[in-house]
Amino acid sequence: MKRLLLIVSLILVTLPAFRSVADTAETHQLTQHEKIEAAEEEQAESKNLDVKEIIFHHLGDGYGWEVPFSHVYRIPLPVIVRAEDGKWFCFSSDKLTEVIVTENEETGKKEEHLVPVIHSVVRDGKEYLFYIPHLSENKNKVVELFPLTDAQQAEVNAMLIAEAKSKGTDLHHTVLAGYTKAGDHYYREYRPLDISITKNVLALFIAAVLVTVMVMCVVRFYTRKGMKAPRKGMGFFEMLIDFIYTGVIKANLGKNAPKYAPYLLTCFFFILTMNLLGLIVIFPGGANLTGNIAITLVLAVLTFIITNVKGTKHYWKEIFWPDVPMFLKFPLPIMQMIEIFGMFTKPAALCVRLFANMMGGHMIVITLTLLIFIFAAFGAAASGGATAISIFFSCFMLLLDVLVSFIQAYVFTLLSTMFIAMSQESGHHDEVEA
Amino acid sequence: MELFTPDFGLVFWMFIAFIILFVILWKWGWPVIIKNMEERADTIDKGVEYAREAKHQLDNAREEARKYMEEASAKQAEMLRDAAKMKSQIIEEAKQQATVEAQKVMDAAKVSIEQSRKEAELQFRNEVSKFSIEIAEKMVRKQLDNDASQKALVDKMLDEIEKN
């Protein structure tokens, strides 16, 4: 219940952003006809299953958060972008999409489609256009559009035909750098500096709040009940803390443990929460956070900074003047080059390991689920069999991912601890090689 | 590939979110938990140590009590033995003393009996000698009432002295 309130309040906080822009001009909006055309195009494309597209859609980020059982309706999130002329814009992501209802000609059923629309903002007498292109270098990202004159349109068209010819692609699927097509017209596009609260960012905040709440619960327990041991959930949480603190941090860092424990514990629980949230399919979860290289990169960079900023004299000596035969380090600094290279490969490995493991897990589950739709083309028996098998394996993989979530959080913390411990060595000859 | 190129917005928010989370937990979270966990562990260790110590002491106390009991019973036995010994000794002494006393009385009695006997003997002897002298006197008086017999006697006496 508490968590729900928290999420609602979080959304309420971001709400004012949605109303910030009131005056919109109609000049560059797409016409209804263009929208329906886009919807029909999407419908035609959705008939042939684009597996790669679906997988990357699920693994990637988004400006809205899909609600269960619908591809069309999304929880709107604030888009924050800096336009080409340096002005900041903040609007709701639902301004960039619209739901178009079409009638299926074969079955007569009404079908809903989510199509991208141009969001136009007038500020200080100037019109700013924002759009999420499908056919562009910046696919599925917010871009700022600049209208072209008719002459420029023709020029772009010519360039497009040349590009399509040289690459041998279909004209409708050719991407021209720096330009995008919205409706029937071409626009010059600019990818603005984008710090939108996307699905991943919101998931990140939720994870951070969850970790804070969990830790503060334990802290409150201690301040209230003193020396009593927590039970049940809190006991489990404390056991995890103790497992990491005693088993990993204290075992590797010794007397330095209290100094680095806050960072490492925060890392562990943040990663673990993000991993596990990623496995939940619906709203508060479902974002592939730790399977996104941006997240793991920040964590790895922080470990790198701590390792090197807090490195002792001995650590730097090991890098620039290691205990090896002279010919390995003097005229040609072979060892130094290897050591310096190693300085960077260690956090890079941290970053890629977590990212690849989590992304791989998600990808396998999605692929297994997609098998159902791939086999649907081969008739009822094949699709029935594939469904049973894929559900079984998906469940198995998800359970395995729960384990992997824990293991990867643990491994990240363990390796960070070891790297920090190596940089903390003050001397003599206890060499630890990673 | 979108997945392999870190998105600036996400990096930015991740950095901010992580730093805020870290600062909050660093100030008010982890140190409190770690301190409490370690304190509790220490307390439990101390408790166990205390209990062990207490058990040890209890065992010692029991052992000591047993020792005291043993000692006491040993003393009691000894005292009983001493008492018995003393009793028999006293009886023995009393007996001895009694015997000595009795002996003394007997000896005294013996001496007095002897003395009385000797006195009686002496008295008897004196009586006997007196009687015998009287008898002898009477006899001698009877025999020597004529001169001839007196003269025969003196002769005989003289003969005897000559022979010697």
mmCIF file of C-alpha atoms in Angstrom, chain A residues 57-406:
data_model
loop_
_atom_site.group_PDB
_atom_site.id
_atom_site.type_symbol
_atom_site.label_atom_id
_atom_site.label_comp_id
_atom_site.label_asym_id
_atom_site.label_seq_id
_atom_site.Cartn_x
_atom_site.Cartn_y
_atom_site.Cartn_z
ATOM 1 C CA HIS A 57 11.685 -2.361 -28.057
ATOM 2 C CA HIS A 58 11.373 -4.388 -24.855
ATOM 3 C CA LEU A 59 15.001 -4.047 -23.892
ATOM 4 C CA GLY A 60 15.191 -0.356 -24.662
ATOM 5 C CA ASP A 61 13.978 2.782 -23.043
ATOM 6 C CA GLY A 62 10.739 4.641 -23.753
ATOM 7 C CA TYR A 63 9.098 7.978 -23.159
ATOM 8 C CA GLY A 64 5.996 6.404 -21.680
ATOM 9 C CA TRP A 65 5.378 3.363 -19.543
ATOM 10 C CA GLU A 66 3.130 0.768 -21.081
ATOM 11 C CA VAL A 67 0.243 -0.427 -18.963
ATOM 12 C CA PRO A 68 -0.475 -4.166 -18.899
ATOM 13 C CA PHE A 69 -2.451 -5.744 -21.743
ATOM 14 C CA SER A 70 -2.220 -2.741 -24.013
ATOM 15 C CA HIS A 71 0.320 -1.572 -26.506
ATOM 16 C CA VAL A 72 -1.438 1.688 -27.041
ATOM 17 C CA TYR A 73 -2.075 3.261 -23.676
ATOM 18 C CA ARG A 74 0.915 4.399 -21.701
ATOM 19 C CA ILE A 75 1.583 6.162 -18.449
ATOM 20 C CA PRO A 76 2.767 9.580 -19.664
ATOM 21 C CA LEU A 77 6.118 10.776 -18.389
ATOM 22 C CA PRO A 78 7.713 14.205 -18.621
ATOM 23 C CA VAL A 79 9.968 14.923 -21.579
ATOM 24 C CA ILE A 80 12.711 17.429 -20.809
ATOM 25 C CA VAL A 81 14.765 18.597 -23.780
ATOM 26 C CA ARG A 82 17.056 21.456 -24.660
ATOM 27 C CA ALA A 83 16.267 22.832 -28.125
ATOM 28 C CA GLU A 84 18.907 23.841 -30.634
ATOM 29 C CA ASP A 85 18.785 27.472 -29.558
ATOM 30 C CA GLY A 86 19.389 26.572 -25.909
ATOM 31 C CA LYS A 87 15.854 26.845 -24.590
ATOM 32 C CA TRP A 88 14.555 24.143 -22.259
ATOM 33 C CA PHE A 89 11.229 22.473 -22.919
ATOM 34 C CA CYS A 90 9.242 20.238 -20.653
ATOM 35 C CA PHE A 91 6.031 18.518 -21.729
ATOM 36 C CA SER A 92 4.176 15.293 -21.266
ATOM 37 C CA SER A 93 5.174 12.378 -23.461
ATOM 38 C CA ASP A 94 1.566 11.750 -24.454
ATOM 39 C CA LYS A 95 1.714 14.933 -26.554
ATOM 40 C CA LEU A 96 4.070 13.086 -28.905
ATOM 41 C CA THR A 97 1.763 10.174 -29.620
ATOM 42 C CA GLU A 98 -1.872 9.796 -30.428
ATOM 43 C CA VAL A 99 -4.203 6.833 -30.502
ATOM 44 C CA ILE A 100 -5.873 6.379 -33.880
ATOM 45 C CA VAL A 101 -8.744 3.954 -34.298
ATOM 46 C CA THR A 102 -9.036 2.268 -37.665
ATOM 47 C CA GLU A 103 -11.430 -0.331 -38.938
ATOM 48 C CA ASN A 104 -9.948 -3.586 -40.134
ATOM 49 C CA GLU A 105 -11.216 -4.126 -43.656
ATOM 50 C CA GLU A 106 -11.189 -7.922 -43.416
ATOM 51 C CA THR A 107 -12.754 -8.482 -40.019
ATOM 52 C CA GLY A 108 -14.566 -5.211 -39.485
ATOM 53 C CA LYS A 109 -13.049 -4.918 -36.005
ATOM 54 C CA LYS A 110 -11.932 -1.597 -34.633
ATOM 55 C CA GLU A 111 -8.205 -1.476 -34.054
ATOM 56 C CA GLU A 112 -6.274 1.006 -32.019
ATOM 57 C CA HIS A 113 -2.887 2.261 -33.124
ATOM 58 C CA LEU A 114 -0.366 4.463 -31.455
ATOM 59 C CA VAL A 115 1.076 6.856 -33.991
ATOM 60 C CA PRO A 116 3.700 9.530 -33.495
ATOM 61 C CA VAL A 117 2.541 13.111 -33.879
ATOM 62 C CA ILE A 118 4.377 16.411 -34.013
ATOM 63 C CA HIS A 119 4.168 18.394 -30.826
ATOM 64 C CA SER A 120 4.341 22.069 -31.585
ATOM 65 C CA VAL A 121 5.227 24.660 -28.959
ATOM 66 C CA VAL A 122 5.189 28.410 -29.542
ATOM 67 C CA ARG A 123 7.461 30.356 -27.281
ATOM 68 C CA ASP A 124 8.460 33.995 -27.721
ATOM 69 C CA GLY A 125 6.838 34.037 -31.155
ATOM 70 C CA LYS A 126 8.886 31.100 -32.386
ATOM 71 C CA GLU A 127 7.502 27.676 -33.094
ATOM 72 C CA TYR A 128 9.322 24.607 -31.844
ATOM 73 C CA LEU A 129 8.435 21.177 -33.189
ATOM 74 C CA PHE A 130 9.122 17.898 -31.398
ATOM 75 C CA TYR A 131 8.620 14.460 -32.782
ATOM 76 C CA ILE A 132 9.570 10.818 -32.170
ATOM 77 C CA PRO A 133 10.666 9.504 -35.573
ATOM 78 C CA HIS A 134 10.474 5.875 -36.619
ATOM 79 C CA LEU A 135 12.640 6.271 -39.663
ATOM 80 C CA SER A 136 15.696 8.209 -38.626
ATOM 81 C CA GLU A 137 19.126 7.899 -37.117
ATOM 82 C CA ASN A 138 17.521 8.875 -33.838
ATOM 83 C CA LYS A 139 14.882 6.230 -33.923
ATOM 84 C CA ASN A 140 12.466 6.323 -30.979
ATOM 85 C CA LYS A 141 14.153 9.409 -29.499
ATOM 86 C CA VAL A 142 12.673 12.870 -29.239
ATOM 87 C CA VAL A 143 14.036 15.154 -31.984
ATOM 88 C CA GLU A 144 13.429 18.767 -32.810
ATOM 89 C CA LEU A 145 12.116 19.310 -36.338
ATOM 90 C CA PHE A 146 12.793 22.194 -38.671
ATOM 91 C CA PRO A 147 10.434 22.637 -41.663
ATOM 92 C CA LEU A 148 12.017 22.708 -45.113
ATOM 93 C CA THR A 149 11.050 24.825 -48.058
ATOM 94 C CA ASP A 150 9.660 23.122 -51.147
ATOM 95 C CA ALA A 151 12.993 23.438 -52.911
ATOM 96 C CA GLN A 152 14.763 21.826 -49.974
ATOM 97 C CA GLN A 153 12.134 19.080 -49.896
ATOM 98 C CA ALA A 154 12.905 18.237 -53.491
ATOM 99 C CA GLU A 155 16.618 18.255 -52.732
ATOM 100 C CA VAL A 156 16.123 15.868 -49.821
ATOM 101 C CA ASN A 157 13.985 13.635 -51.998
ATOM 102 C CA ALA A 158 16.747 13.451 -54.571
ATOM 103 C CA MET A 159 19.320 12.678 -51.878
ATOM 104 C CA LEU A 160 17.049 9.976 -50.523
ATOM 105 C CA ILE A 161 16.689 8.306 -53.907
ATOM 106 C CA ALA A 162 20.448 8.356 -54.363
ATOM 107 C CA GLU A 163 20.956 6.898 -50.868
ATOM 108 C CA ALA A 164 18.396 4.165 -51.482
ATOM 109 C CA LYS A 165 20.084 3.267 -54.730
ATOM 110 C CA SER A 166 23.579 3.159 -53.297
ATOM 111 C CA LYS A 167 22.483 0.998 -50.354
ATOM 112 C CA GLY A 168 19.989 -1.016 -52.343
ATOM 113 C CA THR A 169 17.193 -0.509 -49.834
ATOM 114 C CA ASP A 170 13.528 0.189 -50.217
ATOM 115 C CA LEU A 171 12.715 3.896 -50.494
ATOM 116 C CA HIS A 172 10.292 3.691 -47.565
ATOM 117 C CA HIS A 173 12.907 2.245 -45.265
ATOM 118 C CA THR A 174 15.867 4.392 -46.168
ATOM 119 C CA VAL A 175 17.374 6.506 -43.438
ATOM 120 C CA LEU A 176 18.912 9.808 -44.446
ATOM 121 C CA ALA A 177 21.256 11.288 -41.878
ATOM 122 C CA GLY A 178 19.972 14.532 -40.400
ATOM 123 C CA TYR A 179 16.519 14.338 -41.968
ATOM 124 C CA THR A 180 13.313 12.671 -41.032
ATOM 125 C CA LYS A 181 9.901 12.212 -42.526
ATOM 126 C CA ALA A 182 6.810 13.140 -40.552
ATOM 127 C CA GLY A 183 3.564 12.631 -42.391
ATOM 128 C CA ASP A 184 4.123 13.530 -46.021
ATOM 129 C CA HIS A 185 6.869 16.058 -45.463
ATOM 130 C CA TYR A 186 10.544 15.906 -44.757
ATOM 131 C CA TYR A 187 12.089 17.884 -41.937
ATOM 132 C CA ARG A 188 15.592 18.604 -40.843
ATOM 133 C CA GLU A 189 16.053 16.976 -37.466
ATOM 134 C CA TYR A 190 18.167 17.888 -34.477
ATOM 135 C CA ARG A 191 18.655 15.590 -31.543
ATOM 136 C CA PRO A 192 18.291 17.848 -28.516
ATOM 137 C CA LEU A 193 20.016 17.366 -25.203
ATOM 138 C CA ASP A 194 17.554 15.019 -23.622
ATOM 139 C CA ILE A 195 17.178 14.558 -19.870
ATOM 140 C CA SER A 196 13.611 13.319 -19.989
ATOM 141 C CA ILE A 197 12.183 11.277 -17.188
ATOM 142 C CA THR A 198 11.912 8.191 -19.342
ATOM 143 C CA LYS A 199 10.680 4.780 -18.293
ATOM 144 C CA ASN A 200 14.199 3.794 -17.225
ATOM 145 C CA VAL A 201 14.740 6.998 -15.264
ATOM 146 C CA LEU A 202 11.457 6.579 -13.416
ATOM 147 C CA ALA A 203 12.321 2.939 -12.709
ATOM 148 C CA LEU A 204 15.661 4.164 -11.427
ATOM 149 C CA PHE A 205 13.936 6.558 -9.034
ATOM 150 C CA ILE A 206 11.560 3.852 -7.894
ATOM 151 C CA ALA A 207 14.489 1.527 -7.222
ATOM 152 C CA ALA A 208 16.339 4.267 -5.333
ATOM 153 C CA VAL A 209 13.275 5.057 -3.230
ATOM 154 C CA LEU A 210 12.712 1.366 -2.519
ATOM 155 C CA VAL A 211 16.292 0.907 -1.334
ATOM 156 C CA THR A 212 16.037 4.008 0.844
ATOM 157 C CA VAL A 213 12.764 2.809 2.347
ATOM 158 C CA MET A 214 14.175 -0.652 3.054
ATOM 159 C CA VAL A 215 17.306 0.702 4.691
ATOM 160 C CA MET A 216 15.417 3.315 6.651
ATOM 161 C CA CYS A 217 13.010 0.647 7.901
ATOM 162 C CA VAL A 218 15.927 -1.237 9.396
ATOM 163 C CA VAL A 219 17.416 1.960 10.806
ATOM 164 C CA ARG A 220 14.072 2.894 12.364
ATOM 165 C CA PHE A 221 13.799 -0.576 13.802
ATOM 166 C CA TYR A 222 17.168 -0.162 15.500
ATOM 167 C CA THR A 223 16.395 3.259 16.901
ATOM 168 C CA ARG A 224 13.074 1.976 18.265
ATOM 169 C CA LYS A 225 13.854 -1.520 19.430
ATOM 170 C CA GLY A 226 17.527 -1.124 20.206
ATOM 171 C CA MET A 227 19.389 -4.390 20.432
ATOM 172 C CA LYS A 228 16.532 -6.663 19.428
ATOM 173 C CA ALA A 229 17.048 -8.744 16.324
ATOM 174 C CA PRO A 230 14.682 -7.981 13.412
ATOM 175 C CA ARG A 231 12.475 -10.822 12.211
ATOM 176 C CA LYS A 232 10.916 -11.890 8.921
ATOM 177 C CA GLY A 233 11.496 -9.537 5.982
ATOM 178 C CA MET A 234 13.639 -7.132 7.883
ATOM 179 C CA GLY A 235 15.621 -10.025 9.292
ATOM 180 C CA PHE A 236 16.258 -11.249 5.767
ATOM 181 C CA PHE A 237 17.327 -7.790 4.694
ATOM 182 C CA GLU A 238 19.659 -7.543 7.641
ATOM 183 C CA MET A 239 21.032 -10.976 6.867
ATOM 184 C CA LEU A 240 21.840 -9.772 3.344
ATOM 185 C CA ILE A 241 23.538 -6.678 4.730
ATOM 186 C CA ASP A 242 25.539 -8.836 7.081
ATOM 187 C CA PHE A 243 26.350 -11.286 4.291
ATOM 188 C CA ILE A 244 27.786 -8.511 2.139
ATOM 189 C CA TYR A 245 29.379 -6.540 4.942
ATOM 190 C CA THR A 246 31.043 -9.381 6.785
ATOM 191 C CA GLY A 247 31.502 -11.823 3.941
ATOM 192 C CA VAL A 248 32.714 -9.468 1.241
ATOM 193 C CA ILE A 249 33.662 -6.039 2.503
ATOM 194 C CA LYS A 250 35.225 -6.863 5.837
ATOM 195 C CA ALA A 251 36.906 -9.984 4.516
ATOM 196 C CA ASN A 252 38.656 -8.010 1.764
ATOM 197 C CA LEU A 253 39.157 -4.567 3.224
ATOM 198 C CA GLY A 254 39.811 -5.392 6.873
ATOM 199 C CA LYS A 255 40.140 -2.255 8.930
ATOM 200 C CA ASN A 256 39.206 -0.049 5.981
ATOM 201 C CA ALA A 257 35.805 -1.720 5.755
ATOM 202 C CA PRO A 258 33.687 0.970 7.473
ATOM 203 C CA LYS A 259 35.136 3.617 5.167
ATOM 204 C CA TYR A 260 34.059 1.970 1.908
ATOM 205 C CA ALA A 261 31.094 -0.040 3.173
ATOM 206 C CA PRO A 262 28.473 2.667 2.451
ATOM 207 C CA TYR A 263 29.421 2.836 -1.213
ATOM 208 C CA LEU A 264 29.649 -0.910 -1.697
ATOM 209 C CA LEU A 265 26.465 -1.682 0.203
ATOM 210 C CA THR A 266 24.599 1.007 -1.718
ATOM 211 C CA CYS A 267 25.916 -0.510 -4.942
ATOM 212 C CA PHE A 268 24.826 -3.992 -3.990
ATOM 213 C CA PHE A 269 21.318 -3.141 -2.907
ATOM 214 C CA PHE A 270 20.723 -0.679 -5.707
ATOM 215 C CA ILE A 271 21.809 -3.212 -8.317
ATOM 216 C CA LEU A 272 19.865 -6.018 -6.683
ATOM 217 C CA THR A 273 16.700 -3.920 -6.507
ATOM 218 C CA MET A 274 17.068 -2.784 -10.103
ATOM 219 C CA ASN A 275 17.699 -6.365 -11.248
ATOM 220 C CA LEU A 276 14.682 -7.732 -9.453
ATOM 221 C CA LEU A 277 12.424 -4.850 -10.474
ATOM 222 C CA GLY A 278 13.416 -5.535 -14.055
ATOM 223 C CA LEU A 279 11.996 -9.050 -13.774
ATOM 224 C CA ILE A 280 8.549 -7.841 -12.719
ATOM 225 C CA VAL A 281 6.609 -7.492 -15.920
ATOM 226 C CA ILE A 282 4.129 -4.746 -15.057
ATOM 227 C CA PHE A 283 4.309 -1.164 -13.975
ATOM 228 C CA PRO A 284 6.695 -0.604 -11.096
ATOM 229 C CA GLY A 285 9.014 -3.059 -12.780
ATOM 230 C CA GLY A 286 9.687 -4.115 -16.294
ATOM 231 C CA ALA A 287 12.351 -1.594 -17.122
ATOM 232 C CA ASN A 288 15.523 -3.257 -18.297
ATOM 233 C CA LEU A 289 17.702 -1.080 -16.088
ATOM 234 C CA THR A 290 20.853 -3.006 -15.282
ATOM 235 C CA GLY A 291 20.716 -4.383 -18.801
ATOM 236 C CA ASN A 292 21.301 -0.853 -19.996
ATOM 237 C CA ILE A 293 24.908 0.114 -20.433
ATOM 238 C CA ALA A 294 24.366 3.670 -19.164
ATOM 239 C CA ILE A 295 23.502 2.388 -15.681
ATOM 240 C CA THR A 296 26.374 -0.057 -15.390
ATOM 241 C CA LEU A 297 28.734 2.508 -16.878
ATOM 242 C CA VAL A 298 27.995 5.021 -14.111
ATOM 243 C CA LEU A 299 28.517 2.372 -11.453
ATOM 244 C CA ALA A 300 31.767 1.184 -13.018
ATOM 245 C CA VAL A 301 33.035 4.759 -13.394
ATOM 246 C CA LEU A 302 32.305 5.432 -9.731
ATOM 247 C CA THR A 303 34.273 2.337 -8.744
ATOM 248 C CA PHE A 304 37.082 3.448 -11.038
ATOM 249 C CA ILE A 305 37.137 6.912 -9.453
ATOM 250 C CA ILE A 306 37.153 5.545 -5.907
ATOM 251 C CA THR A 307 39.848 3.006 -6.737
ATOM 252 C CA ASN A 308 42.181 5.570 -8.252
ATOM 253 C CA VAL A 309 41.480 8.587 -6.073
ATOM 254 C CA LYS A 310 41.936 6.557 -2.904
ATOM 255 C CA GLY A 311 44.870 4.568 -4.252
ATOM 256 C CA THR A 312 47.913 4.386 -2.011
ATOM 257 C CA LYS A 313 51.522 5.068 -2.948
ATOM 258 C CA HIS A 314 52.085 1.350 -3.206
ATOM 259 C CA TYR A 315 49.243 1.031 -5.715
ATOM 260 C CA TRP A 316 50.765 3.692 -7.971
ATOM 261 C CA LYS A 317 54.204 2.233 -7.586
ATOM 262 C CA GLU A 318 52.836 -1.124 -8.705
ATOM 263 C CA ILE A 319 51.554 0.594 -11.835
ATOM 264 C CA PHE A 320 54.531 2.768 -12.739
ATOM 265 C CA TRP A 321 57.441 0.812 -11.282
ATOM 266 C CA PRO A 322 56.363 -2.781 -10.651
ATOM 267 C CA ASP A 323 58.707 -5.424 -9.258
ATOM 268 C CA VAL A 324 59.711 -7.032 -12.544
ATOM 269 C CA PRO A 325 63.012 -7.445 -14.347
ATOM 270 C CA MET A 326 64.412 -4.116 -15.549
ATOM 271 C CA PHE A 327 64.166 -4.841 -19.286
ATOM 272 C CA LEU A 328 60.393 -5.118 -18.950
ATOM 273 C CA LYS A 329 60.010 -1.593 -17.684
ATOM 274 C CA PHE A 330 62.933 0.586 -18.619
ATOM 275 C CA PRO A 331 63.708 1.371 -22.217
ATOM 276 C CA LEU A 332 60.264 0.258 -23.338
ATOM 277 C CA PRO A 333 57.575 0.738 -20.661
ATOM 278 C CA ILE A 334 55.855 -2.587 -21.421
ATOM 279 C CA MET A 335 54.694 -3.312 -17.879
ATOM 280 C CA GLN A 336 53.508 0.233 -17.329
ATOM 281 C CA MET A 337 51.442 0.066 -20.476
ATOM 282 C CA ILE A 338 49.895 -3.232 -19.389
ATOM 283 C CA GLU A 339 49.178 -1.899 -15.903
ATOM 284 C CA ILE A 340 47.606 1.314 -17.172
ATOM 285 C CA PHE A 341 45.560 -0.669 -19.636
ATOM 286 C CA GLY A 342 44.523 -2.880 -16.724
ATOM 287 C CA MET A 343 43.366 0.137 -14.758
ATOM 288 C CA PHE A 344 40.708 0.717 -17.383
ATOM 289 C CA THR A 345 39.854 -2.847 -18.323
ATOM 290 C CA LYS A 346 38.890 -3.742 -14.758
ATOM 291 C CA PRO A 347 35.975 -1.296 -14.479
ATOM 292 C CA ALA A 348 35.115 -1.903 -18.136
ATOM 293 C CA ALA A 349 34.752 -5.605 -17.364
ATOM 294 C CA LEU A 350 32.567 -4.705 -14.379
ATOM 295 C CA CYS A 351 30.366 -2.582 -16.572
ATOM 296 C CA VAL A 352 30.016 -5.071 -19.414
ATOM 297 C CA ARG A 353 29.589 -8.115 -17.187
ATOM 298 C CA LEU A 354 26.550 -6.754 -15.384
ATOM 299 C CA PHE A 355 25.069 -5.254 -18.527
ATOM 300 C CA ALA A 356 25.517 -8.357 -20.658
ATOM 301 C CA ASN A 357 24.255 -10.764 -18.023
ATOM 302 C CA MET A 358 21.093 -8.859 -17.298
ATOM 303 C CA MET A 359 20.382 -7.966 -20.904
ATOM 304 C CA GLY A 360 21.022 -11.558 -21.952
ATOM 305 C CA GLY A 361 18.536 -12.844 -19.381
ATOM 306 C CA HIS A 362 15.835 -10.460 -20.568
ATOM 307 C CA MET A 363 16.559 -11.210 -24.185
ATOM 308 C CA ILE A 364 16.248 -14.960 -23.710
ATOM 309 C CA VAL A 365 12.886 -14.622 -21.971
ATOM 310 C CA ILE A 366 11.549 -12.329 -24.684
ATOM 311 C CA THR A 367 12.832 -14.610 -27.435
ATOM 312 C CA LEU A 368 11.240 -17.634 -25.806
ATOM 313 C CA THR A 369 7.954 -15.786 -25.579
ATOM 314 C CA LEU A 370 8.237 -14.703 -29.190
ATOM 315 C CA LEU A 371 8.572 -18.349 -30.230
ATOM 316 C CA ILE A 372 4.832 -18.648 -29.672
ATOM 317 C CA PHE A 373 4.151 -16.035 -32.341
ATOM 318 C CA ILE A 374 6.777 -17.339 -34.700
ATOM 319 C CA PHE A 375 5.325 -20.844 -34.529
ATOM 320 C CA ALA A 376 1.775 -19.523 -34.845
ATOM 321 C CA ALA A 377 2.359 -19.390 -38.588
ATOM 322 C CA PHE A 378 2.816 -23.194 -38.744
ATOM 323 C CA GLY A 379 -0.638 -24.168 -37.594
ATOM 324 C CA ALA A 380 -2.420 -25.029 -34.368
ATOM 325 C CA ALA A 381 -0.404 -28.089 -33.324
ATOM 326 C CA ALA A 382 2.956 -26.390 -33.767
ATOM 327 C CA SER A 383 1.824 -23.241 -32.032
ATOM 328 C CA GLY A 384 0.262 -25.192 -29.149
ATOM 329 C CA GLY A 385 3.434 -27.180 -28.615
ATOM 330 C CA ALA A 386 5.582 -24.109 -28.899
ATOM 331 C CA THR A 387 3.375 -22.308 -26.371
ATOM 332 C CA ALA A 388 3.719 -25.046 -23.772
ATOM 333 C CA ILE A 389 7.445 -25.327 -24.259
ATOM 334 C CA SER A 390 8.064 -21.610 -24.340
ATOM 335 C CA ILE A 391 5.989 -20.931 -21.222
ATOM 336 C CA PHE A 392 7.859 -23.660 -19.381
ATOM 337 C CA PHE A 393 11.240 -22.339 -20.466
ATOM 338 C CA SER A 394 10.269 -18.708 -19.858
ATOM 339 C CA CYS A 395 9.303 -19.517 -16.286
ATOM 340 C CA PHE A 396 12.501 -21.456 -15.850
ATOM 341 C CA MET A 397 14.545 -18.592 -17.283
ATOM 342 C CA LEU A 398 12.789 -16.032 -15.101
ATOM 343 C CA LEU A 399 13.538 -18.090 -12.012
ATOM 344 C CA LEU A 400 17.102 -18.435 -13.176
ATOM 345 C CA ASP A 401 17.200 -14.676 -13.665
ATOM 346 C CA VAL A 402 16.206 -14.189 -10.044
ATOM 347 C CA LEU A 403 19.322 -16.129 -9.145
ATOM 348 C CA VAL A 404 21.393 -14.256 -11.714
ATOM 349 C CA SER A 405 20.074 -10.944 -10.331
ATOM 350 C CA PHE A 406 21.495 -11.802 -6.975
#
